[in-house]
mmCIF file of C-alpha atoms in Angstrom:
data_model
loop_
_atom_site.group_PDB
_atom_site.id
_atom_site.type_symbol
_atom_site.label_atom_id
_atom_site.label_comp_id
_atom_site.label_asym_id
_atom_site.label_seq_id
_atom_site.Cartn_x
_atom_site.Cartn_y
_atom_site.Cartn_z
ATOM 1 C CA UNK A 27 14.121 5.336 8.849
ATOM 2 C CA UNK A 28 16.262 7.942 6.816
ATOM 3 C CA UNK A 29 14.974 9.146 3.481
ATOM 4 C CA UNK A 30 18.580 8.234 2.124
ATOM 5 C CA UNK A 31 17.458 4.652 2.445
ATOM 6 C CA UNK A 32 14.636 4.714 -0.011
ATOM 7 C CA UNK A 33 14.953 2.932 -3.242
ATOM 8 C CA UNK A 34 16.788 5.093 -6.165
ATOM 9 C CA UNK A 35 14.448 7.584 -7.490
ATOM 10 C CA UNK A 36 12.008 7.762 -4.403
ATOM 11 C CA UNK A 37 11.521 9.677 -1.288
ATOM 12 C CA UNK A 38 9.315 8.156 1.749
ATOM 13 C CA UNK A 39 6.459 9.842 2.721
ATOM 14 C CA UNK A 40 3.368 9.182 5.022
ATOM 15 C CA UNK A 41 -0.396 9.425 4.189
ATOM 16 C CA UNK A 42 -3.405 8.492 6.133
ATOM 17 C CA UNK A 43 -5.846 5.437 4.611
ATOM 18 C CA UNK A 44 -8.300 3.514 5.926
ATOM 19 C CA UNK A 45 -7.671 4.609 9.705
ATOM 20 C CA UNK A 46 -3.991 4.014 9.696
ATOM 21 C CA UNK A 47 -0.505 6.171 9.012
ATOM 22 C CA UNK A 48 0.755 4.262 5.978
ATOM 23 C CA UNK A 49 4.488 5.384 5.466
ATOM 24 C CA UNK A 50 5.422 4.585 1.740
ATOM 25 C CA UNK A 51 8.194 5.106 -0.822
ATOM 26 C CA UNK A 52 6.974 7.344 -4.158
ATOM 27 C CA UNK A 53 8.844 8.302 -7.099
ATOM 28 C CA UNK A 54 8.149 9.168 -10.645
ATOM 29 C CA UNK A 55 5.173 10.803 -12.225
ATOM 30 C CA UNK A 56 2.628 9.332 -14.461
ATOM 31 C CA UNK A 57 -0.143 6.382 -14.037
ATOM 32 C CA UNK A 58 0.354 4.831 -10.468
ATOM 33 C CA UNK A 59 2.374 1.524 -10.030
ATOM 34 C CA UNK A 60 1.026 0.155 -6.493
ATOM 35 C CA UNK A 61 3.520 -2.155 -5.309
ATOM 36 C CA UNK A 62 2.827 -4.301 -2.715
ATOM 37 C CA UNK A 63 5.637 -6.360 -0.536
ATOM 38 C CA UNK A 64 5.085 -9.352 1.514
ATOM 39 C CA UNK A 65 6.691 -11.698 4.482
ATOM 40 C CA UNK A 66 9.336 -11.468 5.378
ATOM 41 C CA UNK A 67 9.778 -8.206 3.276
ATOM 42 C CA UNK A 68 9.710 -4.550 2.991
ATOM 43 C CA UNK A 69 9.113 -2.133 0.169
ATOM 44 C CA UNK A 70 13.171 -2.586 -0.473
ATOM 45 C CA UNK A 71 12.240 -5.956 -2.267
ATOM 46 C CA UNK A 72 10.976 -3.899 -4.626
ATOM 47 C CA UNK A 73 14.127 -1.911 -5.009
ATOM 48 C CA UNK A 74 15.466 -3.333 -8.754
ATOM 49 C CA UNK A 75 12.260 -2.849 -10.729
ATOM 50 C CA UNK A 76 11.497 0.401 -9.312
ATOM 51 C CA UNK A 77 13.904 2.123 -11.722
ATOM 52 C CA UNK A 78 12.518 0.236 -14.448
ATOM 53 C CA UNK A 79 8.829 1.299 -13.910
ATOM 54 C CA UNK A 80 10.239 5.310 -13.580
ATOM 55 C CA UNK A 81 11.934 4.937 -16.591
ATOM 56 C CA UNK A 82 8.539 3.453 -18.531
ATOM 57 C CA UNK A 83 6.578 6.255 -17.276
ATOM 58 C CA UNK A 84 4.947 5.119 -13.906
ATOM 59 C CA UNK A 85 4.293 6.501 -10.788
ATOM 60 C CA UNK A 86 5.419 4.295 -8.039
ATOM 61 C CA UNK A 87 4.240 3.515 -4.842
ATOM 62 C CA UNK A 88 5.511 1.171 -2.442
ATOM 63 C CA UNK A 89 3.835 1.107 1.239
ATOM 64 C CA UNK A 90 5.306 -0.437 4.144
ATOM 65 C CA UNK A 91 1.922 -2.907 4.895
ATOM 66 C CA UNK A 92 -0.331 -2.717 7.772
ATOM 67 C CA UNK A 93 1.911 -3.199 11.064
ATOM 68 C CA UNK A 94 5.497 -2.901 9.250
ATOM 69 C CA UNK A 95 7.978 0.239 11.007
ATOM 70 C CA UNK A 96 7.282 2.720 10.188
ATOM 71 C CA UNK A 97 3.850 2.759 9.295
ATOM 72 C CA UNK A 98 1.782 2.408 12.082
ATOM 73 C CA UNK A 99 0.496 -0.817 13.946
ATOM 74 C CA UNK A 100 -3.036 -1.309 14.130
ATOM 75 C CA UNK A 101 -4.478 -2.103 17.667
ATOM 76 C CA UNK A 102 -6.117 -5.546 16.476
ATOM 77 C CA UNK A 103 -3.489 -8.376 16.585
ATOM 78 C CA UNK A 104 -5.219 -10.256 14.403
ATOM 79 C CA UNK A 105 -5.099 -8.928 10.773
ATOM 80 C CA UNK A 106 -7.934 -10.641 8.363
ATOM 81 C CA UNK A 107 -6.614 -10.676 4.594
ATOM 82 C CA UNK A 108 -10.287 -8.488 4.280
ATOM 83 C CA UNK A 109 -8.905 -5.315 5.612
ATOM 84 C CA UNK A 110 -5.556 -5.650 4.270
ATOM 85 C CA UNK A 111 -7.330 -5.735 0.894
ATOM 86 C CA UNK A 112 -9.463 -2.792 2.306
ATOM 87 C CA UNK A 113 -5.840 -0.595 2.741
ATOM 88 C CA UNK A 114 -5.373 -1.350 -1.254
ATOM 89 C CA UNK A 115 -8.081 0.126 -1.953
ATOM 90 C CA UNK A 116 -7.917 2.465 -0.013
ATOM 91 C CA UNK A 117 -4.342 3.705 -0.373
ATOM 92 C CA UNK A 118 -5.263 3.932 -4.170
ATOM 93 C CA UNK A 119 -7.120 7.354 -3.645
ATOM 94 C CA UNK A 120 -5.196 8.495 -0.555
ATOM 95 C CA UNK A 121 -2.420 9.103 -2.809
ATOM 96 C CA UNK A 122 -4.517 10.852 -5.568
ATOM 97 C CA UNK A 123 -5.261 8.166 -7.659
ATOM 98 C CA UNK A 124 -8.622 6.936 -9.587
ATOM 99 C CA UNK A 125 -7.088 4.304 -10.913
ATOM 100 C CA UNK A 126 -3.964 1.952 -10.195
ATOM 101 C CA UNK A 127 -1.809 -1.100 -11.531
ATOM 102 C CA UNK A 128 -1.264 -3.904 -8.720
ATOM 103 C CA UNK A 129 2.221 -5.935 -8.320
ATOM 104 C CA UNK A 130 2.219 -7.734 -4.838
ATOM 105 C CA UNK A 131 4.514 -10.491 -3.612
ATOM 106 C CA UNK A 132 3.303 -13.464 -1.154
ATOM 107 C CA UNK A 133 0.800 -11.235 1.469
ATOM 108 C CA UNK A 134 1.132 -8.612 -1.413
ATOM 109 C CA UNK A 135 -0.257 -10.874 -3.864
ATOM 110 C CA UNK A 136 -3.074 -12.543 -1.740
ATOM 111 C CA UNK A 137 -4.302 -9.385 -0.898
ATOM 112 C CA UNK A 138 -3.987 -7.793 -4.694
ATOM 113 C CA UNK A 139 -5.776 -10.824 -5.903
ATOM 114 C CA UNK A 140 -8.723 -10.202 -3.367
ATOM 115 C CA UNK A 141 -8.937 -6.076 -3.709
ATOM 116 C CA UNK A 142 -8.781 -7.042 -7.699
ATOM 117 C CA UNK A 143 -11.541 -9.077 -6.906
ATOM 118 C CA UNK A 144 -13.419 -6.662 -5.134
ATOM 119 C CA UNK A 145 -13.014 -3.721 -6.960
ATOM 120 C CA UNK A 146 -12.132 -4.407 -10.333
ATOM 121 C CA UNK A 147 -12.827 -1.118 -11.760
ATOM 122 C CA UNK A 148 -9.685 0.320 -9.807
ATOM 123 C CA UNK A 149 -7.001 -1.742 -11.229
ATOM 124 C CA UNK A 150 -5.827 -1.941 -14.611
ATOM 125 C CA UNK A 151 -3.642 -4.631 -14.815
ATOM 126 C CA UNK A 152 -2.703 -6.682 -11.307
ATOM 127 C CA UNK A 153 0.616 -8.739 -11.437
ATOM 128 C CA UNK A 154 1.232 -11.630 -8.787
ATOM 129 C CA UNK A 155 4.473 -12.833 -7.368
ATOM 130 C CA UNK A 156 5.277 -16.048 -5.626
ATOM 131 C CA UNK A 157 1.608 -16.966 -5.067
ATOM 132 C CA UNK A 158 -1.015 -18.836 -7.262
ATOM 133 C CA UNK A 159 -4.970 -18.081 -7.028
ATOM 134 C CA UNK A 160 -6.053 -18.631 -3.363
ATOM 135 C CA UNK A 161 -8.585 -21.062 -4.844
ATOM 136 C CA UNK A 162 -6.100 -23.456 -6.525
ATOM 137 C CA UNK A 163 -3.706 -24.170 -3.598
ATOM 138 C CA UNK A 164 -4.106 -27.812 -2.797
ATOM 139 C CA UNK A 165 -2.365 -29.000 0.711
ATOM 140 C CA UNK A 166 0.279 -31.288 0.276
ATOM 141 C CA UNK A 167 2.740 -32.493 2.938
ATOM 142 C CA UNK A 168 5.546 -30.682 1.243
ATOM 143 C CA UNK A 169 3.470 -27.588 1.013
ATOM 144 C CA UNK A 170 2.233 -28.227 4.733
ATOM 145 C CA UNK A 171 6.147 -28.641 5.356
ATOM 146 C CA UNK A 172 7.160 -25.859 3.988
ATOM 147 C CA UNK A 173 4.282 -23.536 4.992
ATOM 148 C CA UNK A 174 4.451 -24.633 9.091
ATOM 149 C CA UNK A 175 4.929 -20.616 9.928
ATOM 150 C CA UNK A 176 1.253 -20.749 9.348
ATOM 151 C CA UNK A 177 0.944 -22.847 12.817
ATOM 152 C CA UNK A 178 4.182 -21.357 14.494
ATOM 153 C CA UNK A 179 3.685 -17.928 14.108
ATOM 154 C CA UNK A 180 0.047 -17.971 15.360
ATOM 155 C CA UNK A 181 1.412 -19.727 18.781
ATOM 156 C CA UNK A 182 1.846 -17.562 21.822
ATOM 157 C CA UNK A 183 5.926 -16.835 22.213
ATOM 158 C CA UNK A 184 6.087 -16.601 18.581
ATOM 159 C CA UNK A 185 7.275 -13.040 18.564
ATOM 160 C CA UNK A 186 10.252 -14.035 21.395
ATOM 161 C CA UNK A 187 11.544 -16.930 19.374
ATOM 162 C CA UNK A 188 11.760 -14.744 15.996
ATOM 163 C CA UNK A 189 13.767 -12.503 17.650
ATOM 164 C CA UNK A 190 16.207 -14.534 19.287
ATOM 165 C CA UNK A 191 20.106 -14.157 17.174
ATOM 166 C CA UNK A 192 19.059 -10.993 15.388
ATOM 167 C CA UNK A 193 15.921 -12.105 14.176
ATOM 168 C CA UNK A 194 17.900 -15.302 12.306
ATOM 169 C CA UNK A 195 14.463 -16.923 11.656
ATOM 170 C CA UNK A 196 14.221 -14.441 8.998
ATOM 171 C CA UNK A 197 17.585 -15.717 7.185
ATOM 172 C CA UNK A 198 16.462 -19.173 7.898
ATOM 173 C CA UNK A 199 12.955 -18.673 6.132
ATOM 174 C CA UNK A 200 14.774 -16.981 2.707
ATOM 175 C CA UNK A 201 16.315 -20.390 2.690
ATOM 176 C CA UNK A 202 14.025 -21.776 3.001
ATOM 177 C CA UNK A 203 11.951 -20.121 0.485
ATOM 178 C CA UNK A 204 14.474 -19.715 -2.114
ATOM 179 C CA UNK A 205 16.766 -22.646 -1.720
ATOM 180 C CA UNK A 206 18.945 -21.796 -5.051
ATOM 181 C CA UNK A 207 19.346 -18.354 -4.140
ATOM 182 C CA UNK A 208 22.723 -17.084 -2.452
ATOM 183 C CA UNK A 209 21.708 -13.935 -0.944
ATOM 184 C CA UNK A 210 23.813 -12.013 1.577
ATOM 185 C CA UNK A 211 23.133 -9.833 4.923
ATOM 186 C CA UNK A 212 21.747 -6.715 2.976
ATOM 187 C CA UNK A 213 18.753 -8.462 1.274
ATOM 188 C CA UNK A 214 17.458 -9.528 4.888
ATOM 189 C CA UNK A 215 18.547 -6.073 7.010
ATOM 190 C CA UNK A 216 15.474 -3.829 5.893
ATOM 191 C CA UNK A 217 12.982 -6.304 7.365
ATOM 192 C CA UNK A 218 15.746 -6.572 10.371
ATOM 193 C CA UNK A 219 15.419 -2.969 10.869
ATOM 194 C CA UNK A 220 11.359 -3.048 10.386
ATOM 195 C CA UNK A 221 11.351 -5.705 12.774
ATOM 196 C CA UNK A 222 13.413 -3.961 15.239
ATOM 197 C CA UNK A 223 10.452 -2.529 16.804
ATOM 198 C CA UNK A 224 8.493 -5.651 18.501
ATOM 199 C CA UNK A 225 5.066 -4.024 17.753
ATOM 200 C CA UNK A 226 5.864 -4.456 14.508
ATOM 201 C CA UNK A 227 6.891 -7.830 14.500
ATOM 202 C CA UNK A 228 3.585 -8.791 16.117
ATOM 203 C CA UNK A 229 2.112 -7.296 14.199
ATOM 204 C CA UNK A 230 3.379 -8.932 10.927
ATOM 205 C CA UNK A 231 2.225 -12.374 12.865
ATOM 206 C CA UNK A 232 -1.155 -10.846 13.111
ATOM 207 C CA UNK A 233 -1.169 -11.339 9.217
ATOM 208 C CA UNK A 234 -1.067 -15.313 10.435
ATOM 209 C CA UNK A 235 -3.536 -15.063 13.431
ATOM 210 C CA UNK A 236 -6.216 -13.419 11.167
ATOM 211 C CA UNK A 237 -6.162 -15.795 8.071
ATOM 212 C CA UNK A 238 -8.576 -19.061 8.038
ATOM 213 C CA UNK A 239 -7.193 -22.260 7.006
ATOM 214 C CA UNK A 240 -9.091 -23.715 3.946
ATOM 215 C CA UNK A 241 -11.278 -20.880 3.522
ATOM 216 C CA UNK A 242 -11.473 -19.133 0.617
ATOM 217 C CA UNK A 243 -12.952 -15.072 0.426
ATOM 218 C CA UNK A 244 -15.904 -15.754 -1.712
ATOM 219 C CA UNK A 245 -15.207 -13.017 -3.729
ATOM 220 C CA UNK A 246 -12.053 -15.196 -5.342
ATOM 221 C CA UNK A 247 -14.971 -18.087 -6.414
ATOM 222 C CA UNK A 248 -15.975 -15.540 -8.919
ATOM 223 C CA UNK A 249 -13.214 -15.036 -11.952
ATOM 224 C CA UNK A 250 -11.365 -11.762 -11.333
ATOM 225 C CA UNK A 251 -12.008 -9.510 -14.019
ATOM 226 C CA UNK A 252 -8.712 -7.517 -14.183
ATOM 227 C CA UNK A 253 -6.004 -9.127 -16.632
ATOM 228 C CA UNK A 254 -3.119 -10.855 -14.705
ATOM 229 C CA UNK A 255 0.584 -11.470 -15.184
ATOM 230 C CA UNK A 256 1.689 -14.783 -12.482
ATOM 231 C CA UNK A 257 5.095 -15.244 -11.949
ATOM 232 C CA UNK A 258 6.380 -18.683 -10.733
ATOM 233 C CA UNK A 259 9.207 -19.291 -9.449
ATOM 234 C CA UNK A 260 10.893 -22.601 -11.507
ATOM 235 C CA UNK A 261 12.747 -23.445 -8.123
ATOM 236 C CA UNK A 262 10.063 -22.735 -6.008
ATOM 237 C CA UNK A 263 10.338 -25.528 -3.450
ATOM 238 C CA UNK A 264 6.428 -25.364 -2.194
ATOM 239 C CA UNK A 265 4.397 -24.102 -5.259
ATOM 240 C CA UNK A 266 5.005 -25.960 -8.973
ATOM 241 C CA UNK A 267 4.045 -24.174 -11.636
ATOM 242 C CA UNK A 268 1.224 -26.289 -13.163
ATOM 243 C CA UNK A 269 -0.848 -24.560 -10.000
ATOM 244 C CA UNK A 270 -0.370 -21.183 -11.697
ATOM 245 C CA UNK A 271 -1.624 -22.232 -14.845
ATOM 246 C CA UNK A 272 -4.580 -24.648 -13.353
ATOM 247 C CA UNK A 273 -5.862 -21.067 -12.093
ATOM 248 C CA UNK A 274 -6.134 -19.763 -15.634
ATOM 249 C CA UNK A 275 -10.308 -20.521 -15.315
ATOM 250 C CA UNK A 276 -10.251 -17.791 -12.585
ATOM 251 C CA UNK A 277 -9.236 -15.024 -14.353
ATOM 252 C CA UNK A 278 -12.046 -13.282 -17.006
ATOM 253 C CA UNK A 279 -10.022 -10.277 -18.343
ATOM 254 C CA UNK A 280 -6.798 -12.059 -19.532
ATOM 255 C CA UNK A 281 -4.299 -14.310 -17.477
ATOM 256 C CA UNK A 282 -0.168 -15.217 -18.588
ATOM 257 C CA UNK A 283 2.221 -17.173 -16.364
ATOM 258 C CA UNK A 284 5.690 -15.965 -16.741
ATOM 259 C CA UNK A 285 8.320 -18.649 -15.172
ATOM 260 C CA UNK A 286 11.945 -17.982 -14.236
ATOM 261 C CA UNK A 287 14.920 -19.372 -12.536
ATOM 262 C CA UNK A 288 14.452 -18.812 -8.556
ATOM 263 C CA UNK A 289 12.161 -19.903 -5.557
ATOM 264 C CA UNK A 290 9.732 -17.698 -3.364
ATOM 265 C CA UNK A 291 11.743 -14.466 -3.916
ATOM 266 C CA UNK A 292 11.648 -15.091 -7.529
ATOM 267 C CA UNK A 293 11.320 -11.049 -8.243
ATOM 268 C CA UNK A 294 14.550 -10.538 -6.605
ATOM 269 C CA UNK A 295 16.269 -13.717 -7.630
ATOM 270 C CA UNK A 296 16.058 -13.208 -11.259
ATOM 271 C CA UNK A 297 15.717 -9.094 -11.224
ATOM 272 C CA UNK A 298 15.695 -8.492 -15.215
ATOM 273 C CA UNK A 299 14.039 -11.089 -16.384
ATOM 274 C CA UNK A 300 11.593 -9.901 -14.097
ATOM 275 C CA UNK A 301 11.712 -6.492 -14.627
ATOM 276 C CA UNK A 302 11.253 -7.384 -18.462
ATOM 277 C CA UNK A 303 7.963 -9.921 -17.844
ATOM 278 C CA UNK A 304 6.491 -6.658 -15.973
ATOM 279 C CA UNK A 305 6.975 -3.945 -18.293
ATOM 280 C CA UNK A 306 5.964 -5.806 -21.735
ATOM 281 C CA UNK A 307 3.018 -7.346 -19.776
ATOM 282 C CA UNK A 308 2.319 -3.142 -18.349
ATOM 283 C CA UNK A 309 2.638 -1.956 -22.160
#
C-alpha cells in the first residue's frame, strides 16, 4: 500500500505491539486519538473526521486491526475479542502514549468497549460507533437476520465464497448494513485491496470464529468507568436506538447517545454531523 493513499494529513507507518507488526496511519501532534475501524472496513473509514481531529489538536492514529493487509496476520485463525482488546492496549504505548481517547466502529467498538473496561485508567474519553453495550443486545429474528455472517463466515469455504466477483459480498453487506446510503465503488475498494491478500481475509473471519455467542466478557457486567459518546444510526436496520440508551446503567463516568440520519456506517453516512458529535463530546 502506497503512502499516497493515506488519509489527508497522515503518513502510514508500522510499529510492533503485542507480538504483531501493526501498520497504521498517524498524523498530527498533540493528545492521541486511537481510532479503531471495523468489518468490512479499513482505517480509510475514518478518512472525513481525521482532518477534523488534526485541526482540534489531536494526534491520530488509525491501525489496520489484527489480520487486515498490511499489518500482519496472526498464526491463530481464531481471533477472541480478548486479544483484540489486548492490541488496544497495547498499541496505546507502542506509539508513545500514556494515555489515549478511543473511537471504534462495529469490531472497533466491541473491542474499545472491552479494553475501556479493562483498563480504564488509559482512556480518557471512548466513543462507540454502530454498536450498543455488548450486554444490552437482545436476539431478535431481524437482528439474527441481519447478523447471519456470524454463522456464514465461521463455516469452512467461507473465505472462497467472499471472494468470488471481486469480493461483491462486501458491496452486498454495506447494503445491507446501511440500506439508505448510496455509496459508490471507492467507499468499498480499500477493504477490496486489504482483502486482496487471502490471509487477510481469513483472517478478518477469524474475528467470527473466535467470538462466543451469548457470552458476555465479564469485565462488561461491571459499568465502564470511562465517559462514552454512542452513536446510533436512525436507519440502522438491525440495532434501534432505545438499545443505546437502555445501556446508559453500564456506563459510571458519563454516557450520551448522539443519533443521526444513516444505518451501520453511520460515521461515514452522515460525516459532519458526526465529525461535530465527536469533537464537542472530545472538548
Amino acid at each position: 500500500m502506497q503512502t499516497s493513499d493515506a488519509p489527508a494529513g497522515t503518513t502510514l507507518r508500522h510499529v510492533e505491539a503485542n507480538g504483531l507488526d501493526f501498520a497504521y496511519f498517524e498524523g498530527g501532534e498533540g493528545p492521541l486519538a486511537l481510532l479503531v475501524h471495523g468489518f468490512p472496513d479499513t482505517p480509510h473509514g475514518w478518512r472525513d473526521l481525521i482532518p477534523t481531529l488534526l485541526q482540534a489538536g489531536y494526534r491520530v492514529v488509525a491501525p489496520f486491526t489484527r489480520g487486515y493487509a498490511p499489518t500482519e496476520v496472526p498464526a491463530e485463525r481464531d481471533i477472541p475479542l480478548e486479544v483484540l482488546a489486548d492490541d488496544l492496549v497495547a498499541l496505546v504505548s507502542a506509539v508513545g502514549a500514556e494515555r489515549a481517547v478511543l473511537l471504534g466502529h462495529d469490531w472497533g467498538a466491541a473491542t474499545a468497549y472491552l479494553a475501556a473496561a479493562r483498563s480504564p485508567s488509559l482512556f480518557e474519553k471512548l466513543v462507540a460507533v454502530g454498536i450498543p453495550h455488548p450486554g444490552f443486545i437482545r436476539p431478535s429474528l431481524r437482528l439474527l437476520w441481519l447478523g447471519r455472517h456470524f454463522v456464514t463466515l465461521r463455516l469452512p469455504g467461507a473465505v472462497k465464497r467472499a471472494q468470488k466477483n471481486d469480493l461483491a459480498l462486501i458491496d452486498t453487506l454495506y447494503r445491507r448494513w446501511s440500506p439508505t446510503w448510496s455509496f459508490g465503488p471507492e467507499e468499498t475498494a480499500p477493504v477490496k485491496r486489504a482483502f486482496a491478500d487471502e490471509a487477510s481475509l481469513d483472517a478478518a473471519f477469524g474475528y467470527y470464529r473466535g467470538f462466543q455467542p451469548g457470552k458476555v466478557h465479564p469485565a462488561l457486567k461491571k459499568p465502564i468507568e470511562v465517559p462514552t459518546l454512542a452513536v446510533a444510526g436512525l436507519d440502522d436496520p438491525a440495532v434501534d436506538v432505545d438499545v443505546y440508551h437502555r445501556a446508559e446503567r453500564a456506563f459510571a463516568a458519563g454516557y450520551e447517545v448522539a443519533t443521526m440520519p444513516g444505518g451501520h456506517f453511520v460515521h461515514r453516512e452522515s460525516p459532519r454531523a458526526f465529525a461535530e458529535a465527536v469533537t464537542t463530546f472530545l472538548a
